[in-house]
mmCIF file of C-alpha atoms (C1' of nucleotides) and ligand atoms in Angstrom:
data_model
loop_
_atom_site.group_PDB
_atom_site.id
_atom_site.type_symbol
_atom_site.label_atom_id
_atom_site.label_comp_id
_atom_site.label_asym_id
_atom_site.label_seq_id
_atom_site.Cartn_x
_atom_site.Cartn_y
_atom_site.Cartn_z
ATOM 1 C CA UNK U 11 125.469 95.390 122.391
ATOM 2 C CA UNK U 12 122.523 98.102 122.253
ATOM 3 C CA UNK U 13 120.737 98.653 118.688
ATOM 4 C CA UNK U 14 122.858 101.568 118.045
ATOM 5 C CA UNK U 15 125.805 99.462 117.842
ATOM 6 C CA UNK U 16 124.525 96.358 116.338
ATOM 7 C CA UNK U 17 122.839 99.116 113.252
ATOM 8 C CA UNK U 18 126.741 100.111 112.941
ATOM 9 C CA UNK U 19 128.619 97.319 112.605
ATOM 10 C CA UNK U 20 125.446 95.564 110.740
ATOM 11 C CA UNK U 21 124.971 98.498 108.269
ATOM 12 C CA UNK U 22 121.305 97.888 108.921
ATOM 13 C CA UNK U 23 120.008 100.975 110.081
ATOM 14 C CA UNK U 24 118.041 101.194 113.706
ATOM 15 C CA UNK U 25 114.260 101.292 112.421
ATOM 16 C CA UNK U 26 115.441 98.478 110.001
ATOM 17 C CA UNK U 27 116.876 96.190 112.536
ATOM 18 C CA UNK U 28 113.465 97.153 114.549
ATOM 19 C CA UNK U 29 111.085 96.477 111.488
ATOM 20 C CA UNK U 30 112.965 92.719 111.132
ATOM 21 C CA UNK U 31 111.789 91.933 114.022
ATOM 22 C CA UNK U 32 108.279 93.422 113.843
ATOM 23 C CA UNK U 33 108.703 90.917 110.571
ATOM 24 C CA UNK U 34 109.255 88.179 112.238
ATOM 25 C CA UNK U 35 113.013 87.913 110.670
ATOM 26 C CA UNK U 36 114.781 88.076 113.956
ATOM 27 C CA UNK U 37 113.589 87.024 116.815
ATOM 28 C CA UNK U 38 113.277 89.707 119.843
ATOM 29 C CA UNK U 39 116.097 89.974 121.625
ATOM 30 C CA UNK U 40 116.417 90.369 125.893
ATOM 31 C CA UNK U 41 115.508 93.753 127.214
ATOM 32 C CA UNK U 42 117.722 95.671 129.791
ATOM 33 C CA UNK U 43 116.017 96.898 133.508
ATOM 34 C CA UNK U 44 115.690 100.500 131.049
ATOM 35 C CA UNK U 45 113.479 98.125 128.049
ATOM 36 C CA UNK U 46 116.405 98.580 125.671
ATOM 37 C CA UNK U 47 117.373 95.752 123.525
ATOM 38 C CA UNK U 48 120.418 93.627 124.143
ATOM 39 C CA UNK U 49 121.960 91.673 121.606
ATOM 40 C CA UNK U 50 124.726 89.060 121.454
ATOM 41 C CA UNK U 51 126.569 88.592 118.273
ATOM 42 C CA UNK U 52 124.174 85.760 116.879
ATOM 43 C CA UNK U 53 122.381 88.539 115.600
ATOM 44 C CA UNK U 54 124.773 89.899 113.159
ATOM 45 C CA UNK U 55 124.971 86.797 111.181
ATOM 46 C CA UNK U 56 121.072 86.573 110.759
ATOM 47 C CA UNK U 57 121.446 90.040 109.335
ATOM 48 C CA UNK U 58 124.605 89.273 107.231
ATOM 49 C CA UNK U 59 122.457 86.484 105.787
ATOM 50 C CA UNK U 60 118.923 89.299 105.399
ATOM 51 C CA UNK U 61 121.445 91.525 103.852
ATOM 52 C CA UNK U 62 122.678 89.019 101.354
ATOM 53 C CA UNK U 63 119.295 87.798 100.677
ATOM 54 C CA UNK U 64 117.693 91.574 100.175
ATOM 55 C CA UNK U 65 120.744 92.073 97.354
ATOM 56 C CA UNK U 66 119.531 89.460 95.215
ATOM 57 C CA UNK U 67 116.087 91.116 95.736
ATOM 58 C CA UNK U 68 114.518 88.256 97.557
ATOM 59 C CA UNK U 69 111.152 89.535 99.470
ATOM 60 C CA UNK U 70 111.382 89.707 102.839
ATOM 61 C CA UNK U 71 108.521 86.808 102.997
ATOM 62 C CA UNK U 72 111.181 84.780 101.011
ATOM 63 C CA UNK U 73 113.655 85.401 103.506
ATOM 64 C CA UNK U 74 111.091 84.573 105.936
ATOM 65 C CA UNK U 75 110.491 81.297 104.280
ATOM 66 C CA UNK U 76 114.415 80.527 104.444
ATOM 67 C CA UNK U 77 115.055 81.498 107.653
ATOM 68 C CA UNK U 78 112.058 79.030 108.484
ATOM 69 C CA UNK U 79 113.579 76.618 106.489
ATOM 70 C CA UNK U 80 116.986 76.979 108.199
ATOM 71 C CA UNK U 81 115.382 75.737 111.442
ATOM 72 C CA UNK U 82 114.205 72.088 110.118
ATOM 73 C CA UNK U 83 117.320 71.488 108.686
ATOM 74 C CA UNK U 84 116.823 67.950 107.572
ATOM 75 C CA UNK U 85 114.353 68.426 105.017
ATOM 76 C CA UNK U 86 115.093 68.495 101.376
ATOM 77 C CA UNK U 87 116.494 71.655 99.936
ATOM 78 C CA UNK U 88 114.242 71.512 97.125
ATOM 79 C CA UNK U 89 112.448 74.418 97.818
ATOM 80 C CA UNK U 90 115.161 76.476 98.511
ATOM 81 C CA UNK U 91 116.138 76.148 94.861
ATOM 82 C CA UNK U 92 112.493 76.682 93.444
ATOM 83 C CA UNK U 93 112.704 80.039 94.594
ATOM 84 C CA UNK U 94 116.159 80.601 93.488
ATOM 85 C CA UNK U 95 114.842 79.753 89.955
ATOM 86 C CA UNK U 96 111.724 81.426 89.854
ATOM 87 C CA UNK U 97 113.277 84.837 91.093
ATOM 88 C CA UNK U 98 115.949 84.100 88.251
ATOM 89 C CA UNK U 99 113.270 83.793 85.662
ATOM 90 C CA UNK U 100 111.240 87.026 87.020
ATOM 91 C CA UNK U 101 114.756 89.124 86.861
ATOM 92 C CA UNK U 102 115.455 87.947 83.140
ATOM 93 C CA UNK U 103 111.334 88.780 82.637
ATOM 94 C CA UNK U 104 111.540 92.010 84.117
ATOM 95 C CA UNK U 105 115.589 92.966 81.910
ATOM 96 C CA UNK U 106 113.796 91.623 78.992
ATOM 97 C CA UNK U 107 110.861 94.708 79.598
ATOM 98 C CA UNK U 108 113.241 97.143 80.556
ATOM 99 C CA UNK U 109 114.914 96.829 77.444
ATOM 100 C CA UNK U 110 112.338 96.802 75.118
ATOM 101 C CA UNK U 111 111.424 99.943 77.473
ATOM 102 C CA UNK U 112 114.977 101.346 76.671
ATOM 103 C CA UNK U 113 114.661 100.630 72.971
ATOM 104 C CA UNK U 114 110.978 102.431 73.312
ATOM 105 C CA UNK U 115 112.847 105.377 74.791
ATOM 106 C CA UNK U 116 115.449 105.955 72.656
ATOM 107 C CA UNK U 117 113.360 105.780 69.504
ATOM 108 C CA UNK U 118 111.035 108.381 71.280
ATOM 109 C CA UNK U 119 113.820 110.592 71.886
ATOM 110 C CA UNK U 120 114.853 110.692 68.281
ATOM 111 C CA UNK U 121 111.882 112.450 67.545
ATOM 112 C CA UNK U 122 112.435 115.457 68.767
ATOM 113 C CA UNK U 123 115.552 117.903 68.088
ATOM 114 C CA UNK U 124 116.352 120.683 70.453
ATOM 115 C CA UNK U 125 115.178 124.183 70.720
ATOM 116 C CA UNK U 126 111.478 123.822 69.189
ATOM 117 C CA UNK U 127 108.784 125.103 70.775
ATOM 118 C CA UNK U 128 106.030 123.005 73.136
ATOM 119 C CA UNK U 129 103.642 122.539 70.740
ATOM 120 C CA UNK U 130 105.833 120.972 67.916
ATOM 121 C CA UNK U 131 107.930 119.383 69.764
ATOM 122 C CA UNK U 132 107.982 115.954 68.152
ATOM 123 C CA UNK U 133 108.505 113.823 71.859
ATOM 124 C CA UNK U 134 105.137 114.871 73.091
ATOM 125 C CA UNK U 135 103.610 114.327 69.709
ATOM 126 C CA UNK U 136 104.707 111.153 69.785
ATOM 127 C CA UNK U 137 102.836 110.689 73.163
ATOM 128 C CA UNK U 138 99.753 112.043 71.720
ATOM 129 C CA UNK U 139 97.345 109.241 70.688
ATOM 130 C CA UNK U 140 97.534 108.323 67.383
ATOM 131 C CA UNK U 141 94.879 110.069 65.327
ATOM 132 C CA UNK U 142 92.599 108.123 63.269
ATOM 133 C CA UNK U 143 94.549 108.787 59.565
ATOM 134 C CA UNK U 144 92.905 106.459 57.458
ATOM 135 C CA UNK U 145 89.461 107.105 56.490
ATOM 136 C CA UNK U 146 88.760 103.538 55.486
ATOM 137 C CA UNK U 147 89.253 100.732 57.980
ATOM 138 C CA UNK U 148 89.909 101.607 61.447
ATOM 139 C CA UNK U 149 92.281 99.652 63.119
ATOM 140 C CA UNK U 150 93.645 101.322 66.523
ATOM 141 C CA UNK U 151 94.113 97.824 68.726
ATOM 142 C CA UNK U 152 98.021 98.201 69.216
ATOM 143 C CA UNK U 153 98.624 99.040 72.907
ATOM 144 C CA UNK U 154 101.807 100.296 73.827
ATOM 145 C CA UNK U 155 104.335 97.623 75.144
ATOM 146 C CA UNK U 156 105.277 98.390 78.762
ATOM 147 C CA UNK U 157 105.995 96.931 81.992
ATOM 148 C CA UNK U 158 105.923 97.369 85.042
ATOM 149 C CA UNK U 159 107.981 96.669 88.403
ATOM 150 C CA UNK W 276 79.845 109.292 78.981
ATOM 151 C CA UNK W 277 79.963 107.845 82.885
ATOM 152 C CA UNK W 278 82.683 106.053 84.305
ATOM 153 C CA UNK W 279 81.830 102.683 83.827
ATOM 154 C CA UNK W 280 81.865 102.818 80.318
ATOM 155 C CA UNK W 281 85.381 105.458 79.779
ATOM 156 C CA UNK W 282 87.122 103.057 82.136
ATOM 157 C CA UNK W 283 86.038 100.155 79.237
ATOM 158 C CA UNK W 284 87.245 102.382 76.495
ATOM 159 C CA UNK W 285 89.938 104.046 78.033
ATOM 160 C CA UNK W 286 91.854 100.613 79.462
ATOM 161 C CA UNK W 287 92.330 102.199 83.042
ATOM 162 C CA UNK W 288 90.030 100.733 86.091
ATOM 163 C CA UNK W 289 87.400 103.194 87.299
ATOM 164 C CA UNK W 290 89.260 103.476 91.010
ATOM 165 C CA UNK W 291 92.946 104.079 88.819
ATOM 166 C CA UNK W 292 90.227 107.397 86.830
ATOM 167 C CA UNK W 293 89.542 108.408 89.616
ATOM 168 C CA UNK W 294 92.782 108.571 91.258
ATOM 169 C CA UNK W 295 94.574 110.161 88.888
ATOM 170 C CA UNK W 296 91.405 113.118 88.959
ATOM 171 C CA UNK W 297 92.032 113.384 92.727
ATOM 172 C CA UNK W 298 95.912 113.785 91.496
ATOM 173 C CA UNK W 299 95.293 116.406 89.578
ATOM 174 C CA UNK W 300 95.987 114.524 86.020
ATOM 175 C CA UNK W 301 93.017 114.715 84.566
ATOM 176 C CA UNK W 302 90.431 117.844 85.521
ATOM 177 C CA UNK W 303 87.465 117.198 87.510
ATOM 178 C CA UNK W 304 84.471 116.560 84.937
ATOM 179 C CA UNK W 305 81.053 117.813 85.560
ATOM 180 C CA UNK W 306 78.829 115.719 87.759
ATOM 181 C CA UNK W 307 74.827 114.619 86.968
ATOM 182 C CA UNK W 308 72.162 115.925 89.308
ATOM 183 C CA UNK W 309 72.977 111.870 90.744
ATOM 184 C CA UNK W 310 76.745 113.083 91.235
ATOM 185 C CA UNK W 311 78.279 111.026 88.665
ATOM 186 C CA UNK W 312 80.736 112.190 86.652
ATOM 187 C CA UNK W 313 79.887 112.503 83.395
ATOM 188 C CA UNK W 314 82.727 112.858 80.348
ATOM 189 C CA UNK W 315 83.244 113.763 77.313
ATOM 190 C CA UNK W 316 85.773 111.608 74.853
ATOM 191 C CA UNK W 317 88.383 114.323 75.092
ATOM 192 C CA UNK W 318 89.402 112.981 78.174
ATOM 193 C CA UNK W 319 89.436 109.518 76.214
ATOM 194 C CA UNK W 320 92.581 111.720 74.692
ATOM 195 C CA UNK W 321 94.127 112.517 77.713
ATOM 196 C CA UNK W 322 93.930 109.095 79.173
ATOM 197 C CA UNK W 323 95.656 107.411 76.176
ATOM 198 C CA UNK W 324 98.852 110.246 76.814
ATOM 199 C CA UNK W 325 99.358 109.120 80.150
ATOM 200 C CA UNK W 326 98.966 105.430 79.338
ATOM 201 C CA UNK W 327 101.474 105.871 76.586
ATOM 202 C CA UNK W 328 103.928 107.209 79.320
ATOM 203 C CA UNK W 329 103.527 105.030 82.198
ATOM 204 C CA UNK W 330 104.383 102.605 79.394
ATOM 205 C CA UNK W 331 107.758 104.197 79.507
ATOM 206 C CA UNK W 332 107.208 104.113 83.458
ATOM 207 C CA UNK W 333 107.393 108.160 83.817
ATOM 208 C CA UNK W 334 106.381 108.759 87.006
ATOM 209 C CA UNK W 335 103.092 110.620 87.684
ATOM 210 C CA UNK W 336 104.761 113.541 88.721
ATOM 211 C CA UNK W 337 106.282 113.620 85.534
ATOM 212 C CA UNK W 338 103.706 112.911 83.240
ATOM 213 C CA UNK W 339 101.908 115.897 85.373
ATOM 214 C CA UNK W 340 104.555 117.709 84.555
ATOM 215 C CA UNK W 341 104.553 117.487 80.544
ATOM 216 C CA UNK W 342 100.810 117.695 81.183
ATOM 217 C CA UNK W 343 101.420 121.478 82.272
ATOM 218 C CA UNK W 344 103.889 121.559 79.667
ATOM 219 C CA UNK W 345 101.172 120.888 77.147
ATOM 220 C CA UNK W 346 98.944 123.785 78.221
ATOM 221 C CA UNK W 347 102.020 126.176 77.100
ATOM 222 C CA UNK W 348 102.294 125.738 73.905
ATOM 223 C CA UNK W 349 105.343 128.143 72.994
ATOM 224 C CA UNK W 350 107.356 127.899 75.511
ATOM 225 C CA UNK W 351 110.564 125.650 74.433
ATOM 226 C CA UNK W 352 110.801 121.705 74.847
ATOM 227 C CA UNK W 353 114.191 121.237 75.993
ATOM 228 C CA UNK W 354 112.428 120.290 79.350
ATOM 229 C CA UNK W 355 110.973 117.158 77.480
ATOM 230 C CA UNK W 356 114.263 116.095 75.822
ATOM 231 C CA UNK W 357 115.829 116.439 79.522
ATOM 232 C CA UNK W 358 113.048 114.219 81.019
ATOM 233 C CA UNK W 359 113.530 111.552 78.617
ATOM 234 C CA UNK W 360 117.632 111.834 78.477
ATOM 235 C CA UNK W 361 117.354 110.855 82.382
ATOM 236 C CA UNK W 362 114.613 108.636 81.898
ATOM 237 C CA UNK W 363 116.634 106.686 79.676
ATOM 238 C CA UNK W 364 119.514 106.702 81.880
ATOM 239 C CA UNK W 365 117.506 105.195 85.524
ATOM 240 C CA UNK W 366 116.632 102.663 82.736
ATOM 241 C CA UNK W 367 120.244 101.571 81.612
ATOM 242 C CA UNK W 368 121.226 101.937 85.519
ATOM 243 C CA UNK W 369 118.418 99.727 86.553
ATOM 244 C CA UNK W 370 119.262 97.686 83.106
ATOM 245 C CA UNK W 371 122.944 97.041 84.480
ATOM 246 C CA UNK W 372 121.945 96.512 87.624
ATOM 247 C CA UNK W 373 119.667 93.514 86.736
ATOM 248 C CA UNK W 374 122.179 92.001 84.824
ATOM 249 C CA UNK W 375 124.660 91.939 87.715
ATOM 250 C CA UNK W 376 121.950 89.911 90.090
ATOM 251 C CA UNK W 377 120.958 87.827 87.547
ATOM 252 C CA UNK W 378 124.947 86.945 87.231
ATOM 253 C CA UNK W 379 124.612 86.346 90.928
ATOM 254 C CA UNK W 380 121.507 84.722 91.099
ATOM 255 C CA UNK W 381 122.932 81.998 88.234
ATOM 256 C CA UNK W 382 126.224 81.230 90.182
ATOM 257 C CA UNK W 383 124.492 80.641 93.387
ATOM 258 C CA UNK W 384 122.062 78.477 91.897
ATOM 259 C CA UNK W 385 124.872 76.226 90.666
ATOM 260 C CA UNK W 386 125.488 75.919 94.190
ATOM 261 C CA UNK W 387 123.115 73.157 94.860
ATOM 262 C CA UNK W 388 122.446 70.330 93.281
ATOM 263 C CA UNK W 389 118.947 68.806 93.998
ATOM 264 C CA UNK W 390 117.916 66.201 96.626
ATOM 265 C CA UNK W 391 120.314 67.107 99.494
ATOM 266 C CA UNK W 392 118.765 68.436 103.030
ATOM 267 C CA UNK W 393 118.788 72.144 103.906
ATOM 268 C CA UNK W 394 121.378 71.600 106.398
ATOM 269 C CA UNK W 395 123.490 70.464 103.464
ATOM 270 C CA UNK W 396 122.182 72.814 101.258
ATOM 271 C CA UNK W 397 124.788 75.142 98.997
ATOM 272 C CA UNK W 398 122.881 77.714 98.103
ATOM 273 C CA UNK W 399 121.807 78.501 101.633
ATOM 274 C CA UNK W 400 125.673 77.985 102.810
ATOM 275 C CA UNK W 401 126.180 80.378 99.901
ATOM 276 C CA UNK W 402 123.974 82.674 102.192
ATOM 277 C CA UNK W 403 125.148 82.416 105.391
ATOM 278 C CA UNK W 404 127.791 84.700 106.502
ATOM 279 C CA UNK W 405 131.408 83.955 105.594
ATOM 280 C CA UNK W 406 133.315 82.265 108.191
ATOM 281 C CA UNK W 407 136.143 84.406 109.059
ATOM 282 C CA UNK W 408 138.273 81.567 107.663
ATOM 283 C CA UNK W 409 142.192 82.899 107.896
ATOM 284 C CA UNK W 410 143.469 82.997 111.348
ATOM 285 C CA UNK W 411 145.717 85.907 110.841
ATOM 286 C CA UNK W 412 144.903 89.203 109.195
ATOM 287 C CA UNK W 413 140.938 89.605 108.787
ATOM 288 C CA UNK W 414 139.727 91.104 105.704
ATOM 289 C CA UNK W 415 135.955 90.947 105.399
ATOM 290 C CA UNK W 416 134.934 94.167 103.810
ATOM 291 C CA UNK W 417 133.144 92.659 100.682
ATOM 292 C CA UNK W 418 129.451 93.750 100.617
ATOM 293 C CA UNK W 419 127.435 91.636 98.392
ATOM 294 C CA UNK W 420 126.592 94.003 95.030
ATOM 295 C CA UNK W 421 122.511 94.652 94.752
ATOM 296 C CA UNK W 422 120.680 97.087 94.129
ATOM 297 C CA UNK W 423 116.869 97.746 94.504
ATOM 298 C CA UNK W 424 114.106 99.852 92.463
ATOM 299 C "C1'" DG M 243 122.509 117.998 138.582
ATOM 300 C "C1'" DT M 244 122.108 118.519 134.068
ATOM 301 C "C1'" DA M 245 122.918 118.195 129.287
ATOM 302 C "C1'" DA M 246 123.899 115.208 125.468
ATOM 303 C "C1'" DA M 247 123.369 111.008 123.474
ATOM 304 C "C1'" DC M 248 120.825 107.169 123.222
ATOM 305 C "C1'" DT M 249 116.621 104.338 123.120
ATOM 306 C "C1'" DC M 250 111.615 103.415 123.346
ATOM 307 C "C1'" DT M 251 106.724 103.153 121.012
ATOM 308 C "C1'" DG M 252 103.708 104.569 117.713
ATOM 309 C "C1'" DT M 253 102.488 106.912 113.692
ATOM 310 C "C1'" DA M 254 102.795 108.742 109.023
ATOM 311 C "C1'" DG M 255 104.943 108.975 104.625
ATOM 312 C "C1'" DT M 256 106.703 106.859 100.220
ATOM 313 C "C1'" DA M 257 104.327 105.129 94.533
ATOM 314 C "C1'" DA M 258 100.652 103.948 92.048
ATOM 315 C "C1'" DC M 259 97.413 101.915 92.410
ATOM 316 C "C1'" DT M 260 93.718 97.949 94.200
ATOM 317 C "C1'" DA M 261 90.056 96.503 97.065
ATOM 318 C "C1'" DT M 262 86.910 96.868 100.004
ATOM 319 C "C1'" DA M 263 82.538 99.022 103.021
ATOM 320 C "C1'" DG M 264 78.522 101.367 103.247
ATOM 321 C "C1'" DA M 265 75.588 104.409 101.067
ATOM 322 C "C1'" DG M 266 73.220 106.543 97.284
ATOM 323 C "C1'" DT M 267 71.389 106.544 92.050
ATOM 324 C "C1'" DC M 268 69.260 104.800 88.109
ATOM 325 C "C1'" DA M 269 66.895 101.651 84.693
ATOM 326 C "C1'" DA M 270 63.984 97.896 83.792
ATOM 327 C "C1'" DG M 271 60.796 94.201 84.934
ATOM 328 C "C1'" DA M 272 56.673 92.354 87.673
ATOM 329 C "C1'" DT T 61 54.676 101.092 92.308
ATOM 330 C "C1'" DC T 62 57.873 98.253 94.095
ATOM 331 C "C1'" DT T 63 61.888 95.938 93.711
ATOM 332 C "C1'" DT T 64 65.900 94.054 91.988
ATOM 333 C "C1'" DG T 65 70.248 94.643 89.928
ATOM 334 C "C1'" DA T 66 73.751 97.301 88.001
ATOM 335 C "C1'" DC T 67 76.048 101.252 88.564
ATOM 336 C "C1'" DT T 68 78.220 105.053 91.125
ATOM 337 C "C1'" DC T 69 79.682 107.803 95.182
ATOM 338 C "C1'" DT T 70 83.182 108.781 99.200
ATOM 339 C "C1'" DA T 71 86.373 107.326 102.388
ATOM 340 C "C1'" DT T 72 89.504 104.086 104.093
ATOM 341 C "C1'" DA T 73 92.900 100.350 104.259
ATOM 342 C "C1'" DG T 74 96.222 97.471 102.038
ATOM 343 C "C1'" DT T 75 100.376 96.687 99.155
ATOM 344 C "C1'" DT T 76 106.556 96.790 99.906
ATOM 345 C "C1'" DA T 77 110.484 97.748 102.607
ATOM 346 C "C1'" DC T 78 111.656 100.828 104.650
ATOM 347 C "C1'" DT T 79 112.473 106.067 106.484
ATOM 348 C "C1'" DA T 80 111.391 109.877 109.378
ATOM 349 C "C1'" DC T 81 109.504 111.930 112.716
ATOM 350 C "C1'" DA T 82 107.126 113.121 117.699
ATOM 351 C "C1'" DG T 83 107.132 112.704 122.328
ATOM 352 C "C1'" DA T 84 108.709 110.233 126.033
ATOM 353 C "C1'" DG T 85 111.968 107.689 128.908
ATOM 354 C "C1'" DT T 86 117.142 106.080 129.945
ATOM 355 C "C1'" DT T 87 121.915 106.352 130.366
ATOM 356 C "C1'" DT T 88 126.398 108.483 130.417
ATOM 357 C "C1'" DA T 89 129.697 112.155 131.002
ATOM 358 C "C1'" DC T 90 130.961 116.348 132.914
HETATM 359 ZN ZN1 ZN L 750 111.096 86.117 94.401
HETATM 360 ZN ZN1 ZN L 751 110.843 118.396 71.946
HETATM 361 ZN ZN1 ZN L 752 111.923 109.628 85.371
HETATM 362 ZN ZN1 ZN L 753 119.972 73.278 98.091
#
DNA sequence: GTAAACTCTGTAGTAACTATAGAGTCAAGA
DNA sequence: TCTTGACTCTATAGTTACTACAGAGTTTAC
């Protein structure tokens, strides 16, 4: 099986199956008298289990650290579930920002009706910084909530 | 004003300034006979607006965008609603789409216990590829749901 | 024999920064 | 005046997980 075919039945695209192994997730398969990679089927179950891996958003360097694990095989699992429950606590960190994010949004968006004009349009006021209303007793220290990913 | 001290009152690192001058967010400023910059606090102004909407995670492009915006006053806003309208739906995408892997993510943790050896280990037999288990008719279509940002 | 289809390596691009390296500028103290 | 330290300058590389070439070589089919 050439790289073509593997990337098919895989649904890991060429350059992707190539970058694993530049990675260090596969390891580099035989080459034919032309230098083209050969693979046996082996392959397509390390890449099932990268596939399943990269749709629960696991890093590639976690995947890394699995497959590593995968080949002492008698040591405890422990770790394997550390990282299981520190990605779960990152993805509920990161849905908690988003929706305070949303929430942020869709107050901003009732500021503004259609059909105004640039200048009054009350979503990019809303962006403007604050101006300094009060006369007596400055206090400006809120910074907007926001998160990244 | 020199760099050092707007990145202090502005919140944003003196290399992030200066990147977002090279991207054309913020206008060059004048320079000293030294060839520092040297600004004024209107572009204390301008650096609060864009803080305010990568706190919403616009892109840059986009906050370059209602940047332009800005410096035509009269023409209309719908442009801003429209912005913010798809804005808000990437975020409820990306919103549902954390919620499914964080379903995922919990159910494969229940997998494993603690104390058992990889070999043994369910969450990593969770991983592996399914073993084409029924000897007559194969049905293995199932792609694991994920998504990235 | 030749054209099409395939594969190879190496490089650059993506987003929004961060972090250097190496050089120049400026203010204050000895 | 010299020097030290703090500050700034430009340019470049790194981050993540790929994708998209360019330019060359290989294989297959007609
Ligand atoms: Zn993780
Ligand atoms: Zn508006
Ligand atoms: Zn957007
Ligand atoms: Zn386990």
């Amino acid at each position: 099986m050439k790289i073509g075919e593997l990337a098919k039945r895989s649904g890991c695209s060429i350059q992707t199956i190539r970058y694993y192994e530049k990675e260090g997730l596969i390891s580099a398969p035989e080459r034919t008298e032309g230098n083209f990679r050969l693979y046996n089927s082996v392959v397509l179950e390390k890449l099932s289990f990268i596939k399943n891996c990269r749709a629960l958003d696991l890093t590639l360097s976690e995947i890394k650290h699995l497959v590593s694990l995968q080949n002492s095989p008698e040591t405890p699992c422990e770790a394997v579930n550390e990282m299981i429950d520190t990605h779960l606590l990152a993805v509920e960190s990161r849905i908690e920002d988003l929706q305070k994010l949303h929430g942020n949004l869709k107050q901003l968006r009732l500021k503004c009706g259609n059909a105004r004009s640039v200048d009054q349009c009350g979503i990019l006021g809303e962006l403007l910084p604050k101006p300094e209303r009060s006369p007596s007793g400055t206090r400006n220290e809120r910074s907007p909530s926001g998160t990244r990913k």
